[in-house]
Amino acid sequence: MMYKISIALTFLLTSTTNVFASQPDVTEFLSVLPQYVDWAIEIDKQGQKTGKPLNEADLKLAKDVGVEHPEKVRIVYVEQVPYPYENRTLKQMGEKIGFIGEGITNNAQVFGYAIYVRKGYELDRPKMAHELVHVKQIEQASSLLEYSKKHLVDMAKYGYADAPYEAEAFKANEKYEVK
């Protein structure tokens, strides 16, 4: 069974508006993607064990967004959203792309069904909808590696906010905005 999870390439709501401003060589990053995928699978497994299930309102929201298995989603509150800093190659990749580094704060990230949220960050209804769209996208992906490749290439081509997966998630922010 193919594990379908998100990767750090779906870093959400960072302080950087265009993580590919310098357009790094994507092929360099695609070669280390399998290392990241292996790490991300373990992070998702940990989140499934330690995270809290969605409350009734968020379960309803997940269904409305199109998540096939909202009962599997878990929220994990952490001091810092995980990243494989200990892997030198992946750390360098994250820094070159602009996902990690000085002045960059990752507030929330989806790893399959585990949504990691930085403590102190309010995951309100629009932001929860954004994250749940990523869960749905991962469920629909043909494989983790193909999902990851597509998202990385799209971010390089269109920029973070205009990449198709992110654009869809940002539409959910707007749709579920509390007015």
mmCIF file of C-alpha atoms in Angstrom:
data_model
loop_
_atom_site.group_PDB
_atom_site.id
_atom_site.type_symbol
_atom_site.label_atom_id
_atom_site.label_comp_id
_atom_site.label_asym_id
_atom_site.label_seq_id
_atom_site.Cartn_x
_atom_site.Cartn_y
_atom_site.Cartn_z
ATOM 1 C CA MET A 1 0.000 0.000 0.000
ATOM 2 C CA MET A 2 1.433 3.324 -1.055
ATOM 3 C CA TYR A 3 1.684 5.783 1.817
ATOM 4 C CA LYS A 4 0.213 9.094 0.698
ATOM 5 C CA ILE A 5 1.575 11.930 2.739
ATOM 6 C CA SER A 6 2.607 15.483 2.274
ATOM 7 C CA ILE A 7 6.171 16.616 2.334
ATOM 8 C CA ALA A 8 7.776 19.726 3.615
ATOM 9 C CA LEU A 9 7.457 21.111 0.143
ATOM 10 C CA THR A 10 3.948 22.035 1.167
ATOM 11 C CA PHE A 11 5.115 24.368 3.867
ATOM 12 C CA LEU A 12 2.110 26.485 4.585
ATOM 13 C CA LEU A 13 1.601 30.058 5.571
ATOM 14 C CA THR A 14 5.259 30.923 5.964
ATOM 15 C CA SER A 15 6.514 34.444 6.197
ATOM 16 C CA THR A 16 7.924 34.033 2.702
ATOM 17 C CA THR A 17 5.505 34.899 -0.093
ATOM 18 C CA ASN A 18 7.549 33.435 -2.935
ATOM 19 C CA VAL A 19 9.865 30.673 -1.809
ATOM 20 C CA PHE A 20 11.285 30.211 -5.280
ATOM 21 C CA ALA A 21 12.223 33.829 -5.865
ATOM 22 C CA SER A 22 15.692 32.824 -7.004
ATOM 23 C CA GLN A 23 14.423 29.844 -9.085
ATOM 24 C CA PRO A 24 16.904 27.185 -7.890
ATOM 25 C CA ASP A 25 17.638 24.120 -10.011
ATOM 26 C CA VAL A 26 14.700 21.822 -9.272
ATOM 27 C CA THR A 27 16.446 18.725 -10.617
ATOM 28 C CA GLU A 28 18.944 19.008 -7.766
ATOM 29 C CA PHE A 29 16.096 18.798 -5.255
ATOM 30 C CA LEU A 30 14.260 15.978 -7.032
ATOM 31 C CA SER A 31 17.283 13.748 -6.500
ATOM 32 C CA VAL A 32 17.020 14.041 -2.687
ATOM 33 C CA LEU A 33 13.230 13.848 -2.554
ATOM 34 C CA PRO A 34 13.167 10.111 -1.697
ATOM 35 C CA GLN A 35 15.211 10.843 1.444
ATOM 36 C CA TYR A 36 12.672 13.424 2.476
ATOM 37 C CA VAL A 37 9.763 11.103 1.732
ATOM 38 C CA ASP A 38 11.180 8.411 4.015
ATOM 39 C CA TRP A 39 11.555 10.962 6.804
ATOM 40 C CA ALA A 40 8.060 12.413 6.220
ATOM 41 C CA ILE A 41 6.444 8.963 6.446
ATOM 42 C CA GLU A 42 7.881 8.584 9.943
ATOM 43 C CA ILE A 43 6.666 12.056 10.951
ATOM 44 C CA ASP A 44 3.154 11.181 9.780
ATOM 45 C CA LYS A 45 3.231 7.910 11.752
ATOM 46 C CA GLN A 46 4.288 9.776 14.897
ATOM 47 C CA GLY A 47 1.527 12.319 14.369
ATOM 48 C CA GLN A 48 -1.049 9.582 13.957
ATOM 49 C CA LYS A 49 -0.041 8.188 17.356
ATOM 50 C CA THR A 50 0.235 11.452 19.307
ATOM 51 C CA GLY A 51 -2.154 13.867 17.597
ATOM 52 C CA LYS A 52 -5.687 14.767 18.563
ATOM 53 C CA PRO A 53 -8.623 13.840 16.315
ATOM 54 C CA LEU A 54 -10.701 16.568 14.717
ATOM 55 C CA ASN A 55 -13.610 17.930 16.700
ATOM 56 C CA GLU A 56 -17.153 17.700 15.277
ATOM 57 C CA ALA A 57 -17.001 21.102 13.544
ATOM 58 C CA ASP A 58 -13.653 20.308 11.917
ATOM 59 C CA LEU A 59 -14.863 16.837 10.860
ATOM 60 C CA LYS A 60 -17.771 18.535 9.088
ATOM 61 C CA LEU A 61 -15.390 21.036 7.497
ATOM 62 C CA ALA A 62 -13.096 18.222 6.332
ATOM 63 C CA LYS A 63 -16.022 16.452 4.677
ATOM 64 C CA ASP A 64 -17.119 19.709 3.046
ATOM 65 C CA VAL A 65 -13.594 20.320 1.723
ATOM 66 C CA GLY A 66 -13.571 16.817 0.237
ATOM 67 C CA VAL A 67 -11.367 14.800 2.589
ATOM 68 C CA GLU A 68 -12.259 11.149 2.021
ATOM 69 C CA HIS A 69 -11.242 9.934 5.492
ATOM 70 C CA PRO A 70 -11.577 12.869 7.912
ATOM 71 C CA GLU A 71 -11.657 10.470 10.871
ATOM 72 C CA LYS A 72 -7.947 9.757 10.240
ATOM 73 C CA VAL A 73 -6.849 13.400 10.521
ATOM 74 C CA ARG A 74 -4.864 14.319 13.627
ATOM 75 C CA ILE A 75 -3.706 17.720 14.890
ATOM 76 C CA VAL A 76 -0.261 17.802 16.518
ATOM 77 C CA TYR A 77 0.807 20.935 18.395
ATOM 78 C CA VAL A 78 4.574 21.442 18.511
ATOM 79 C CA GLU A 79 7.083 24.120 19.448
ATOM 80 C CA GLN A 80 8.491 23.963 15.919
ATOM 81 C CA VAL A 81 7.041 22.244 12.842
ATOM 82 C CA PRO A 82 9.408 19.360 12.085
ATOM 83 C CA TYR A 83 12.033 19.404 9.375
ATOM 84 C CA PRO A 84 14.985 16.996 8.927
ATOM 85 C CA TYR A 85 17.621 19.494 10.032
ATOM 86 C CA GLU A 86 19.946 16.639 11.004
ATOM 87 C CA ASN A 87 20.229 15.545 7.346
ATOM 88 C CA ARG A 88 22.797 17.951 5.894
ATOM 89 C CA THR A 89 21.619 17.525 2.290
ATOM 90 C CA LEU A 90 17.961 18.079 3.116
ATOM 91 C CA LYS A 91 18.820 21.018 5.347
ATOM 92 C CA GLN A 92 20.726 22.647 2.488
ATOM 93 C CA MET A 93 17.793 21.976 0.147
ATOM 94 C CA GLY A 94 15.355 23.611 2.580
ATOM 95 C CA GLU A 95 17.603 26.646 2.949
ATOM 96 C CA LYS A 96 18.133 27.047 -0.821
ATOM 97 C CA ILE A 97 14.432 26.794 -1.540
ATOM 98 C CA GLY A 98 13.548 29.145 1.287
ATOM 99 C CA PHE A 99 11.534 26.734 3.417
ATOM 100 C CA ILE A 100 13.803 27.043 6.415
ATOM 101 C CA GLY A 101 16.302 29.565 7.618
ATOM 102 C CA GLU A 102 16.609 32.816 9.453
ATOM 103 C CA GLY A 103 13.390 34.819 9.512
ATOM 104 C CA ILE A 104 11.208 31.971 8.189
ATOM 105 C CA THR A 105 8.495 30.572 10.440
ATOM 106 C CA ASN A 106 6.495 27.525 9.436
ATOM 107 C CA ASN A 107 3.177 27.721 11.237
ATOM 108 C CA ALA A 108 1.452 24.591 9.978
ATOM 109 C CA GLN A 109 2.185 21.672 7.702
ATOM 110 C CA VAL A 110 0.390 18.568 6.554
ATOM 111 C CA PHE A 111 2.123 15.190 6.667
ATOM 112 C CA GLY A 112 -0.502 12.819 5.274
ATOM 113 C CA TYR A 113 -3.255 12.806 7.876
ATOM 114 C CA ALA A 114 -1.153 14.518 10.530
ATOM 115 C CA ILE A 115 -1.336 18.305 10.598
ATOM 116 C CA TYR A 116 1.521 19.769 12.616
ATOM 117 C CA VAL A 117 0.765 23.207 14.069
ATOM 118 C CA ARG A 118 3.170 25.529 15.840
ATOM 119 C CA LYS A 119 2.001 26.260 19.396
ATOM 120 C CA GLY A 120 0.605 29.763 19.593
ATOM 121 C CA TYR A 121 -0.608 29.717 15.990
ATOM 122 C CA GLU A 122 -4.369 30.003 15.726
ATOM 123 C CA LEU A 123 -5.694 27.356 13.359
ATOM 124 C CA ASP A 124 -9.015 29.101 12.769
ATOM 125 C CA ARG A 125 -11.668 27.882 10.311
ATOM 126 C CA PRO A 126 -10.104 29.368 7.122
ATOM 127 C CA LYS A 127 -6.634 28.124 8.024
ATOM 128 C CA MET A 128 -7.991 24.696 8.968
ATOM 129 C CA ALA A 129 -9.770 24.543 5.599
ATOM 130 C CA HIS A 130 -6.457 25.361 3.879
ATOM 131 C CA GLU A 131 -4.709 22.494 5.674
ATOM 132 C CA LEU A 132 -7.571 20.103 5.001
ATOM 133 C CA VAL A 133 -7.373 20.858 1.276
ATOM 134 C CA HIS A 134 -3.778 19.617 1.423
ATOM 135 C CA VAL A 135 -4.966 16.428 3.160
ATOM 136 C CA LYS A 136 -7.478 15.946 0.327
ATOM 137 C CA GLN A 137 -4.799 16.555 -2.315
ATOM 138 C CA ILE A 138 -2.560 13.960 -0.715
ATOM 139 C CA GLU A 139 -5.403 11.432 -0.617
ATOM 140 C CA GLN A 140 -5.952 12.011 -4.342
ATOM 141 C CA ALA A 141 -2.283 11.807 -5.334
ATOM 142 C CA SER A 142 -1.223 8.808 -7.402
ATOM 143 C CA SER A 143 1.826 8.346 -5.160
ATOM 144 C CA LEU A 144 3.790 10.289 -2.611
ATOM 145 C CA LEU A 145 6.743 10.718 -4.912
ATOM 146 C CA GLU A 146 4.638 11.921 -7.853
ATOM 147 C CA TYR A 147 2.714 14.321 -5.601
ATOM 148 C CA SER A 148 5.983 15.677 -4.262
ATOM 149 C CA LYS A 149 7.562 16.072 -7.673
ATOM 150 C CA LYS A 150 4.524 17.870 -9.062
ATOM 151 C CA HIS A 151 4.327 20.269 -6.162
ATOM 152 C CA LEU A 152 8.034 21.080 -6.230
ATOM 153 C CA VAL A 153 8.068 21.660 -9.982
ATOM 154 C CA ASP A 154 4.876 23.734 -9.805
ATOM 155 C CA MET A 155 6.284 25.933 -7.042
ATOM 156 C CA ALA A 156 9.432 26.472 -9.081
ATOM 157 C CA LYS A 157 7.386 27.355 -12.144
ATOM 158 C CA TYR A 158 4.629 29.490 -10.604
ATOM 159 C CA GLY A 159 5.938 30.496 -7.172
ATOM 160 C CA TYR A 160 4.579 29.365 -3.825
ATOM 161 C CA ALA A 161 1.229 31.173 -3.758
ATOM 162 C CA ASP A 162 0.400 30.479 -7.409
ATOM 163 C CA ALA A 163 1.353 26.799 -7.491
ATOM 164 C CA PRO A 164 -1.852 24.837 -8.212
ATOM 165 C CA TYR A 165 -1.936 22.949 -4.890
ATOM 166 C CA GLU A 166 -1.404 26.158 -2.925
ATOM 167 C CA ALA A 167 -3.823 28.171 -5.072
ATOM 168 C CA GLU A 168 -6.543 25.600 -4.353
ATOM 169 C CA ALA A 169 -5.785 25.728 -0.629
ATOM 170 C CA PHE A 170 -5.808 29.545 -0.585
ATOM 171 C CA LYS A 171 -9.258 29.481 -2.228
ATOM 172 C CA ALA A 172 -10.426 27.475 0.781
ATOM 173 C CA ASN A 173 -9.065 30.225 3.056
ATOM 174 C CA GLU A 174 -11.341 32.678 1.233
ATOM 175 C CA LYS A 175 -14.357 30.362 1.021
ATOM 176 C CA TYR A 176 -14.361 29.631 4.746
ATOM 177 C CA GLU A 177 -13.413 33.121 5.918
ATOM 178 C CA VAL A 178 -15.497 34.128 8.916
ATOM 179 C CA LYS A 179 -17.370 37.278 7.974
#
